[in-house]
């Protein structure tokens, strides 16, 4: 097992059985679901890789719509939940990191719900972009989201004093909130606290996410051989500007160089 795999699987958020069970209740797809489905339908790819597919919220929706779909994720517990969902039997599930892209072929590679921000090391980021390029057929697409601003993003997350609540069908009432431990050079270390109301137990997951700038992402894509086609700024399909909450990149694999 590589260091990258250990990092994702060791995050309590993606490995603790209760937190993984609660994932869908807390992170139910919203406006982003309609956005992704609309963009995918526009491209009508025959094969899609959902990289960092998690519990398969979107992966299984894509399979339901008839797309040949491959879901890759390093977190075993997340994949176990995904495999129980309707239409999961139509998906090829692969446990692992970006190196598992080796040998696959697809027309579209997706990373949704800010998976890109969990790829912290430059080596992993550029490695993933390179492998995505190899995986995609000519003119294939890479689409992913990344939050624009560290400061603005965390303003919208619940704090201990402004907790959010969900009612999970199997775990009951859960309160959850976030506590930012450190934010430096675009790298945020934060705790997610989950209070299970029935037992009174609190589980804390400590994670890191990286906020790459627009130009860093654009440069990475260009270097890997992609042409940035569109960058949306929000789920309403508005184009990116410097105040947008999101940077949603749609990049196309360029023709191989003939030089
Ligand atoms: C916020 S969840 C998003 C899951 C899914 N894409 C969705 O839309 O619900 C982030 C996912 O990224 C995965 N992940 C974390 N680090 C990763 C890495 N280095 N490479 C690939 N996936 C990673 C986690 O295991 C988790 O399933």
mmCIF file of N, CA, C and O in Angstrom, residues 4-92:
data_model
loop_
_atom_site.group_PDB
_atom_site.id
_atom_site.type_symbol
_atom_site.label_atom_id
_atom_site.label_comp_id
_atom_site.label_asym_id
_atom_site.label_seq_id
_atom_site.Cartn_x
_atom_site.Cartn_y
_atom_site.Cartn_z
ATOM 1 N N UNK A 4 0.044 7.446 -0.235
ATOM 2 C CA UNK A 4 -1.155 8.188 -0.637
ATOM 3 C C UNK A 4 -2.416 7.427 -0.235
ATOM 4 O O UNK A 4 -3.341 7.968 0.293
ATOM 5 N N UNK A 5 -2.399 6.074 -0.498
ATOM 6 C CA UNK A 5 -3.570 5.275 -0.158
ATOM 7 C C UNK A 5 -3.810 5.287 1.343
ATOM 8 O O UNK A 5 -4.914 5.421 1.789
ATOM 9 N N UNK A 6 -2.714 5.156 2.114
ATOM 10 C CA UNK A 6 -2.866 5.119 3.560
ATOM 11 C C UNK A 6 -3.490 6.409 4.051
ATOM 12 O O UNK A 6 -4.344 6.418 4.893
ATOM 13 N N UNK A 7 -3.098 7.539 3.460
ATOM 14 C CA UNK A 7 -3.609 8.826 3.913
ATOM 15 C C UNK A 7 -5.122 8.897 3.771
ATOM 16 O O UNK A 7 -5.815 9.248 4.711
ATOM 17 N N UNK A 8 -5.635 8.529 2.588
ATOM 18 C CA UNK A 8 -7.083 8.619 2.368
ATOM 19 C C UNK A 8 -7.820 7.596 3.207
ATOM 20 O O UNK A 8 -8.855 7.880 3.795
ATOM 21 N N UNK A 9 -7.288 6.364 3.287
ATOM 22 C CA UNK A 9 -8.031 5.348 4.029
ATOM 23 C C UNK A 9 -7.936 5.577 5.526
ATOM 24 O O UNK A 9 -8.752 5.084 6.262
ATOM 25 N N UNK A 10 -6.921 6.299 5.975
ATOM 26 C CA UNK A 10 -6.789 6.513 7.409
ATOM 27 C C UNK A 10 -7.596 7.713 7.887
ATOM 28 O O UNK A 10 -7.789 7.878 9.086
ATOM 29 N N UNK A 11 -8.048 8.556 6.968
ATOM 30 C CA UNK A 11 -8.900 9.662 7.378
ATOM 31 C C UNK A 11 -10.169 9.068 7.975
ATOM 32 O O UNK A 11 -10.842 8.261 7.334
ATOM 33 N N UNK A 12 -10.493 9.457 9.216
ATOM 34 C CA UNK A 12 -11.692 8.884 9.853
ATOM 35 C C UNK A 12 -12.929 9.181 9.035
ATOM 36 O O UNK A 12 -13.848 8.373 8.964
ATOM 37 N N UNK A 13 -12.932 10.358 8.405
ATOM 38 C CA UNK A 13 -14.076 10.764 7.595
ATOM 39 C C UNK A 13 -14.434 9.688 6.558
ATOM 40 O O UNK A 13 -15.594 9.506 6.228
ATOM 41 N N UNK A 14 -13.387 8.996 6.040
ATOM 42 C CA UNK A 14 -13.610 8.036 4.961
ATOM 43 C C UNK A 14 -13.362 6.592 5.395
ATOM 44 O O UNK A 14 -13.339 5.701 4.548
ATOM 45 N N UNK A 15 -13.130 6.374 6.710
ATOM 46 C CA UNK A 15 -12.855 4.996 7.142
ATOM 47 C C UNK A 15 -13.653 4.571 8.376
ATOM 48 O O UNK A 15 -13.957 3.394 8.518
ATOM 49 N N UNK A 16 -13.995 5.499 9.266
ATOM 50 C CA UNK A 16 -14.765 5.126 10.451
ATOM 51 C C UNK A 16 -16.169 4.685 10.004
ATOM 52 O O UNK A 16 -16.848 5.432 9.285
ATOM 53 N N UNK A 17 -16.607 3.490 10.424
ATOM 54 C CA UNK A 17 -17.889 2.967 9.924
ATOM 55 C C UNK A 17 -19.061 3.928 10.119
ATOM 56 O O UNK A 17 -19.907 4.074 9.234
ATOM 57 N N UNK A 18 -19.106 4.624 11.283
ATOM 58 C CA UNK A 18 -20.240 5.544 11.507
ATOM 59 C C UNK A 18 -20.156 6.763 10.590
ATOM 60 O O UNK A 18 -21.153 7.217 10.036
ATOM 61 N N UNK A 19 -18.952 7.288 10.413
ATOM 62 C CA UNK A 19 -18.823 8.489 9.574
ATOM 63 C C UNK A 19 -19.093 8.168 8.108
ATOM 64 O O UNK A 19 -19.673 8.966 7.378
ATOM 65 N N UNK A 20 -18.676 6.972 7.716
ATOM 66 C CA UNK A 20 -18.923 6.563 6.321
ATOM 67 C C UNK A 20 -20.421 6.324 6.108
ATOM 68 O O UNK A 20 -20.980 6.719 5.085
ATOM 69 N N UNK A 21 -21.063 5.719 7.113
ATOM 70 C CA UNK A 21 -22.522 5.514 7.012
ATOM 71 C C UNK A 21 -23.234 6.868 6.944
ATOM 72 O O UNK A 21 -24.202 7.032 6.199
ATOM 73 N N UNK A 22 -22.747 7.824 7.725
ATOM 74 C CA UNK A 22 -23.395 9.148 7.774
ATOM 75 C C UNK A 22 -23.066 10.000 6.551
ATOM 76 O O UNK A 22 -23.703 11.033 6.320
ATOM 77 N N UNK A 23 -22.081 9.587 5.749
ATOM 78 C CA UNK A 23 -21.584 10.440 4.657
ATOM 79 C C UNK A 23 -22.723 10.914 3.742
ATOM 80 O O UNK A 23 -22.833 12.102 3.438
ATOM 81 N N UNK A 24 -23.565 9.991 3.317
ATOM 82 C CA UNK A 24 -24.599 10.364 2.347
ATOM 83 C C UNK A 24 -25.631 11.319 2.950
ATOM 84 O O UNK A 24 -26.154 12.188 2.255
ATOM 85 N N UNK A 25 -25.929 11.151 4.247
ATOM 86 C CA UNK A 25 -26.896 12.052 4.884
ATOM 87 C C UNK A 25 -26.322 13.464 4.974
ATOM 88 O O UNK A 25 -27.020 14.455 4.761
ATOM 89 N N UNK A 26 -25.026 13.554 5.277
ATOM 90 C CA UNK A 26 -24.404 14.866 5.483
ATOM 91 C C UNK A 26 -24.017 15.515 4.151
ATOM 92 O O UNK A 26 -24.080 16.726 4.007
ATOM 93 N N UNK A 27 -23.651 14.685 3.180
ATOM 94 C CA UNK A 27 -23.129 15.231 1.912
ATOM 95 C C UNK A 27 -24.041 14.945 0.725
ATOM 96 O O UNK A 27 -23.557 14.847 -0.407
ATOM 97 N N UNK A 28 -25.335 14.786 1.004
ATOM 98 C CA UNK A 28 -26.270 14.485 -0.091
ATOM 99 C C UNK A 28 -26.032 15.458 -1.243
ATOM 100 O O UNK A 28 -25.835 16.661 -1.022
ATOM 101 N N UNK A 29 -26.033 14.933 -2.459
ATOM 102 C CA UNK A 29 -25.789 15.815 -3.606
ATOM 103 C C UNK A 29 -26.932 16.826 -3.717
ATOM 104 O O UNK A 29 -28.076 16.506 -3.457
ATOM 105 N N UNK A 30 -26.595 18.034 -4.106
ATOM 106 C CA UNK A 30 -27.591 19.094 -4.265
ATOM 107 C C UNK A 30 -27.538 19.631 -5.682
ATOM 108 O O UNK A 30 -27.663 18.882 -6.651
ATOM 109 N N UNK A 31 -27.304 20.956 -5.773
ATOM 110 C CA UNK A 31 -27.230 21.595 -7.092
ATOM 111 C C UNK A 31 -26.109 21.001 -7.940
ATOM 112 O O UNK A 31 -26.181 21.002 -9.164
ATOM 113 N N UNK A 32 -25.064 20.516 -7.261
ATOM 114 C CA UNK A 32 -23.928 19.960 -8.012
ATOM 115 C C UNK A 32 -24.350 18.714 -8.794
ATOM 116 O O UNK A 32 -23.851 18.457 -9.885
ATOM 117 N N UNK A 33 -25.301 17.942 -8.230
ATOM 118 C CA UNK A 33 -25.758 16.725 -8.925
ATOM 119 C C UNK A 33 -26.311 17.075 -10.307
ATOM 120 O O UNK A 33 -25.900 16.495 -11.317
ATOM 121 N N UNK A 34 -27.216 18.053 -10.341
ATOM 122 C CA UNK A 34 -27.833 18.430 -11.621
ATOM 123 C C UNK A 34 -26.778 18.990 -12.573
ATOM 124 O O UNK A 34 -26.810 18.747 -13.770
ATOM 125 N N UNK A 35 -25.840 19.764 -12.015
ATOM 126 C CA UNK A 35 -24.771 20.328 -12.840
ATOM 127 C C UNK A 35 -23.970 19.221 -13.508
ATOM 128 O O UNK A 35 -23.777 19.219 -14.724
ATOM 129 N N UNK A 36 -23.501 18.264 -12.700
ATOM 130 C CA UNK A 36 -22.638 17.206 -13.256
ATOM 131 C C UNK A 36 -23.405 16.374 -14.284
ATOM 132 O O UNK A 36 -22.864 16.056 -15.352
ATOM 133 N N UNK A 37 -24.649 16.034 -13.960
ATOM 134 C CA UNK A 37 -25.414 15.190 -14.896
ATOM 135 C C UNK A 37 -25.642 15.931 -16.212
ATOM 136 O O UNK A 37 -25.536 15.359 -17.297
ATOM 137 N N UNK A 38 -25.915 17.224 -16.118
ATOM 138 C CA UNK A 38 -26.126 18.041 -17.313
ATOM 139 C C UNK A 38 -24.853 18.081 -18.170
ATOM 140 O O UNK A 38 -24.895 17.899 -19.389
ATOM 141 N N UNK A 39 -23.707 18.316 -17.501
ATOM 142 C CA UNK A 39 -22.436 18.400 -18.249
ATOM 143 C C UNK A 39 -22.076 17.056 -18.877
ATOM 144 O O UNK A 39 -21.588 17.001 -20.002
ATOM 145 N N UNK A 40 -22.297 15.975 -18.145
ATOM 146 C CA UNK A 40 -21.991 14.645 -18.675
ATOM 147 C C UNK A 40 -22.890 14.367 -19.880
ATOM 148 O O UNK A 40 -22.412 13.914 -20.936
ATOM 149 N N UNK A 41 -24.173 14.654 -19.741
ATOM 150 C CA UNK A 41 -25.104 14.387 -20.855
ATOM 151 C C UNK A 41 -24.710 15.177 -22.102
ATOM 152 O O UNK A 41 -24.850 14.705 -23.221
ATOM 153 N N UNK A 42 -24.185 16.397 -21.892
ATOM 154 C CA UNK A 42 -23.754 17.217 -23.054
ATOM 155 C C UNK A 42 -22.635 16.516 -23.822
ATOM 156 O O UNK A 42 -22.550 16.586 -25.038
ATOM 157 N N UNK A 43 -21.742 15.843 -23.086
ATOM 158 C CA UNK A 43 -20.585 15.200 -23.727
ATOM 159 C C UNK A 43 -20.916 13.797 -24.222
ATOM 160 O O UNK A 43 -20.202 13.257 -25.068
ATOM 161 N N UNK A 44 -21.965 13.211 -23.681
ATOM 162 C CA UNK A 44 -22.368 11.807 -23.933
ATOM 163 C C UNK A 44 -21.175 10.862 -24.161
ATOM 164 O O UNK A 44 -21.031 10.283 -25.245
ATOM 165 N N UNK A 45 -20.368 10.708 -23.125
ATOM 166 C CA UNK A 45 -19.209 9.806 -23.228
ATOM 167 C C UNK A 45 -19.668 8.350 -23.185
ATOM 168 O O UNK A 45 -20.701 8.046 -22.606
ATOM 169 N N UNK A 46 -18.878 7.467 -23.797
ATOM 170 C CA UNK A 46 -19.281 6.059 -23.645
ATOM 171 C C UNK A 46 -18.711 5.473 -22.361
ATOM 172 O O UNK A 46 -19.364 4.656 -21.723
ATOM 173 N N UNK A 47 -17.527 5.883 -21.951
ATOM 174 C CA UNK A 47 -16.971 5.366 -20.694
ATOM 175 C C UNK A 47 -16.525 6.528 -19.793
ATOM 176 O O UNK A 47 -15.847 7.447 -20.252
ATOM 177 N N UNK A 48 -16.926 6.438 -18.523
ATOM 178 C CA UNK A 48 -16.600 7.495 -17.554
ATOM 179 C C UNK A 48 -15.813 6.882 -16.401
ATOM 180 O O UNK A 48 -16.191 5.826 -15.885
ATOM 181 N N UNK A 49 -14.738 7.556 -15.993
ATOM 182 C CA UNK A 49 -14.076 7.204 -14.733
ATOM 183 C C UNK A 49 -14.463 8.261 -13.704
ATOM 184 O O UNK A 49 -14.270 9.455 -13.934
ATOM 185 N N UNK A 50 -15.035 7.805 -12.585
ATOM 186 C CA UNK A 50 -15.342 8.699 -11.463
ATOM 187 C C UNK A 50 -14.231 8.471 -10.444
ATOM 188 O O UNK A 50 -14.246 7.487 -9.696
ATOM 189 N N UNK A 51 -13.254 9.385 -10.461
ATOM 190 C CA UNK A 51 -12.056 9.224 -9.623
ATOM 191 C C UNK A 51 -12.302 9.864 -8.253
ATOM 192 O O UNK A 51 -12.693 11.032 -8.176
ATOM 193 N N UNK A 52 -12.073 9.099 -7.182
ATOM 194 C CA UNK A 52 -12.447 9.572 -5.837
ATOM 195 C C UNK A 52 -13.952 9.473 -5.700
ATOM 196 O O UNK A 52 -14.606 10.392 -5.200
ATOM 197 N N UNK A 53 -14.490 8.330 -6.122
ATOM 198 C CA UNK A 53 -15.955 8.171 -6.255
ATOM 199 C C UNK A 53 -16.658 8.085 -4.911
ATOM 200 O O UNK A 53 -17.875 8.239 -4.829
ATOM 201 N N UNK A 54 -15.894 7.800 -3.824
ATOM 202 C CA UNK A 54 -16.491 7.754 -2.494
ATOM 203 C C UNK A 54 -17.578 6.698 -2.391
ATOM 204 O O UNK A 54 -17.393 5.540 -2.805
ATOM 205 N N UNK A 55 -18.737 7.090 -1.868
ATOM 206 C CA UNK A 55 -19.852 6.157 -1.672
ATOM 207 C C UNK A 55 -20.678 5.994 -2.948
ATOM 208 O O UNK A 55 -21.784 5.459 -2.893
ATOM 209 N N UNK A 56 -20.167 6.506 -4.053
ATOM 210 C CA UNK A 56 -20.818 6.264 -5.336
ATOM 211 C C UNK A 56 -22.100 7.035 -5.567
ATOM 212 O O UNK A 56 -22.929 6.653 -6.400
ATOM 213 N N UNK A 57 -22.275 8.151 -4.841
ATOM 214 C CA UNK A 57 -23.513 8.944 -4.990
ATOM 215 C C UNK A 57 -23.761 9.288 -6.453
ATOM 216 O O UNK A 57 -24.864 9.107 -6.965
ATOM 217 N N UNK A 58 -22.718 9.805 -7.127
ATOM 218 C CA UNK A 58 -22.878 10.190 -8.535
ATOM 219 C C UNK A 58 -22.608 8.990 -9.460
ATOM 220 O O UNK A 58 -23.281 8.832 -10.485
ATOM 221 N N UNK A 59 -21.657 8.167 -9.061
ATOM 222 C CA UNK A 59 -21.271 7.014 -9.897
ATOM 223 C C UNK A 59 -22.489 6.164 -10.251
ATOM 224 O O UNK A 59 -22.680 5.780 -11.421
ATOM 225 N N UNK A 60 -23.298 5.864 -9.243
ATOM 226 C CA UNK A 60 -24.461 4.993 -9.475
ATOM 227 C C UNK A 60 -25.536 5.714 -10.295
ATOM 228 O O UNK A 60 -26.249 5.077 -11.072
ATOM 229 N N UNK A 61 -25.631 7.030 -10.133
ATOM 230 C CA UNK A 61 -26.568 7.817 -10.972
ATOM 231 C C UNK A 61 -26.158 7.720 -12.436
ATOM 232 O O UNK A 61 -27.001 7.601 -13.325
ATOM 233 N N UNK A 62 -24.841 7.785 -12.666
ATOM 234 C CA UNK A 62 -24.342 7.714 -14.048
ATOM 235 C C UNK A 62 -24.606 6.325 -14.634
ATOM 236 O O UNK A 62 -25.007 6.198 -15.794
ATOM 237 N N UNK A 63 -24.396 5.300 -13.803
ATOM 238 C CA UNK A 63 -24.651 3.929 -14.269
ATOM 239 C C UNK A 63 -26.134 3.757 -14.591
ATOM 240 O O UNK A 63 -26.494 3.134 -15.594
ATOM 241 N N UNK A 64 -26.974 4.336 -13.746
ATOM 242 C CA UNK A 64 -28.431 4.256 -13.964
ATOM 243 C C UNK A 64 -28.811 4.851 -15.314
ATOM 244 O O UNK A 64 -29.720 4.384 -15.996
ATOM 245 N N UNK A 65 -28.095 5.901 -15.720
ATOM 246 C CA UNK A 65 -28.393 6.565 -16.994
ATOM 247 C C UNK A 65 -27.782 5.838 -18.185
ATOM 248 O O UNK A 65 -27.844 6.327 -19.308
ATOM 249 N N UNK A 66 -27.127 4.719 -17.915
ATOM 250 C CA UNK A 66 -26.642 3.877 -19.016
ATOM 251 C C UNK A 66 -25.199 4.090 -19.396
ATOM 252 O O UNK A 66 -24.704 3.481 -20.339
ATOM 253 N N UNK A 67 -24.490 4.960 -18.671
ATOM 254 C CA UNK A 67 -23.078 5.164 -18.982
ATOM 255 C C UNK A 67 -22.252 4.003 -18.422
ATOM 256 O O UNK A 67 -22.514 3.539 -17.309
ATOM 257 N N UNK A 68 -21.270 3.563 -19.198
ATOM 258 C CA UNK A 68 -20.322 2.577 -18.691
ATOM 259 C C UNK A 68 -19.416 3.309 -17.702
ATOM 260 O O UNK A 68 -18.747 4.288 -18.088
ATOM 261 N N UNK A 69 -19.427 2.895 -16.468
ATOM 262 C CA UNK A 69 -18.821 3.712 -15.410
ATOM 263 C C UNK A 69 -17.842 2.902 -14.566
ATOM 264 O O UNK A 69 -18.117 1.763 -14.197
ATOM 265 N N UNK A 70 -16.714 3.540 -14.270
ATOM 266 C CA UNK A 70 -15.686 2.940 -13.410
ATOM 267 C C UNK A 70 -15.506 3.883 -12.221
ATOM 268 O O UNK A 70 -15.283 5.080 -12.412
ATOM 269 N N UNK A 71 -15.603 3.352 -11.014
ATOM 270 C CA UNK A 71 -15.414 4.172 -9.812
ATOM 271 C C UNK A 71 -14.125 3.769 -9.123
ATOM 272 O O UNK A 71 -13.913 2.587 -8.845
ATOM 273 N N UNK A 72 -13.257 4.752 -8.873
ATOM 274 C CA UNK A 72 -11.976 4.476 -8.199
ATOM 275 C C UNK A 72 -11.920 5.278 -6.895
ATOM 276 O O UNK A 72 -12.232 6.481 -6.888
ATOM 277 N N UNK A 73 -11.510 4.622 -5.818
ATOM 278 C CA UNK A 73 -11.328 5.341 -4.545
ATOM 279 C C UNK A 73 -10.376 4.540 -3.661
ATOM 280 O O UNK A 73 -10.423 3.308 -3.656
ATOM 281 N N UNK A 74 -9.508 5.247 -2.919
ATOM 282 C CA UNK A 74 -8.592 4.523 -2.023
ATOM 283 C C UNK A 74 -9.261 4.044 -0.736
ATOM 284 O O UNK A 74 -8.673 3.220 -0.026
ATOM 285 N N UNK A 75 -10.437 4.565 -0.391
ATOM 286 C CA UNK A 75 -11.052 4.252 0.908
ATOM 287 C C UNK A 75 -11.995 3.051 0.774
ATOM 288 O O UNK A 75 -13.089 3.164 0.204
ATOM 289 N N UNK A 76 -11.570 1.929 1.340
ATOM 290 C CA UNK A 76 -12.331 0.673 1.222
ATOM 291 C C UNK A 76 -13.746 0.838 1.782
ATOM 292 O O UNK A 76 -14.717 0.348 1.193
ATOM 293 N N UNK A 77 -13.850 1.502 2.938
ATOM 294 C CA UNK A 77 -15.156 1.611 3.596
ATOM 295 C C UNK A 77 -16.140 2.409 2.732
ATOM 296 O O UNK A 77 -17.344 2.109 2.706
ATOM 297 N N UNK A 78 -15.645 3.418 2.029
ATOM 298 C CA UNK A 78 -16.508 4.207 1.138
ATOM 299 C C UNK A 78 -16.993 3.320 -0.015
ATOM 300 O O UNK A 78 -18.177 3.328 -0.378
ATOM 301 N N UNK A 79 -16.079 2.531 -0.576
ATOM 302 C CA UNK A 79 -16.453 1.640 -1.684
ATOM 303 C C UNK A 79 -17.451 0.583 -1.214
ATOM 304 O O UNK A 79 -18.355 0.200 -1.972
ATOM 305 N N UNK A 80 -17.314 0.124 0.032
ATOM 306 C CA UNK A 80 -18.257 -0.881 0.547
ATOM 307 C C UNK A 80 -19.679 -0.320 0.560
ATOM 308 O O UNK A 80 -20.634 -1.031 0.238
ATOM 309 N N UNK A 81 -19.819 0.950 0.921
ATOM 310 C CA UNK A 81 -21.151 1.583 0.891
ATOM 311 C C UNK A 81 -21.624 1.712 -0.558
ATOM 312 O O UNK A 81 -22.772 1.413 -0.894
ATOM 313 N N UNK A 82 -20.709 2.121 -1.424
ATOM 314 C CA UNK A 82 -21.057 2.306 -2.842
ATOM 315 C C UNK A 82 -21.601 1.009 -3.443
ATOM 316 O O UNK A 82 -22.600 1.017 -4.170
ATOM 317 N N UNK A 83 -20.966 -0.091 -3.103
ATOM 318 C CA UNK A 83 -21.337 -1.389 -3.706
ATOM 319 C C UNK A 83 -22.742 -1.832 -3.326
ATOM 320 O O UNK A 83 -23.305 -2.713 -3.969
ATOM 321 N N UNK A 84 -23.316 -1.244 -2.274
ATOM 322 C CA UNK A 84 -24.677 -1.624 -1.833
ATOM 323 C C UNK A 84 -25.758 -0.829 -2.546
ATOM 324 O O UNK A 84 -26.946 -1.099 -2.386
ATOM 325 N N UNK A 85 -25.380 0.165 -3.332
ATOM 326 C CA UNK A 85 -26.398 1.077 -3.896
ATOM 327 C C UNK A 85 -27.058 0.473 -5.137
ATOM 328 O O UNK A 85 -26.446 -0.344 -5.835
ATOM 329 N N UNK A 86 -28.301 0.886 -5.428
ATOM 330 C CA UNK A 86 -28.909 0.474 -6.688
ATOM 331 C C UNK A 86 -28.013 0.860 -7.870
ATOM 332 O O UNK A 86 -27.390 1.929 -7.833
ATOM 333 N N UNK A 87 -27.928 -0.013 -8.833
ATOM 334 C CA UNK A 87 -27.133 0.151 -10.070
ATOM 335 C C UNK A 87 -25.625 -0.027 -9.844
ATOM 336 O O UNK A 87 -24.845 0.091 -10.777
ATOM 337 N N UNK A 88 -25.227 -0.335 -8.590
ATOM 338 C CA UNK A 88 -23.790 -0.554 -8.320
ATOM 339 C C UNK A 88 -23.250 -1.746 -9.094
ATOM 340 O O UNK A 88 -22.061 -1.787 -9.418
ATOM 341 N N UNK A 89 -24.142 -2.690 -9.405
ATOM 342 C CA UNK A 89 -23.673 -3.882 -10.125
ATOM 343 C C UNK A 89 -23.295 -3.553 -11.569
ATOM 344 O O UNK A 89 -22.673 -4.361 -12.242
ATOM 345 N N UNK A 90 -23.658 -2.373 -12.034
ATOM 346 C CA UNK A 90 -23.276 -1.972 -13.401
ATOM 347 C C UNK A 90 -21.950 -1.212 -13.418
ATOM 348 O O UNK A 90 -21.489 -0.782 -14.477
ATOM 349 N N UNK A 91 -21.395 -0.955 -12.227
ATOM 350 C CA UNK A 91 -20.166 -0.147 -12.115
ATOM 351 C C UNK A 91 -18.978 -1.073 -11.866
ATOM 352 O O UNK A 91 -19.092 -2.051 -11.128
ATOM 353 N N UNK A 92 -17.839 -0.750 -12.476
ATOM 354 C CA UNK A 92 -16.600 -1.454 -12.105
ATOM 355 C C UNK A 92 -15.952 -0.644 -10.981
ATOM 356 O O UNK A 92 -15.617 0.529 -11.176
#
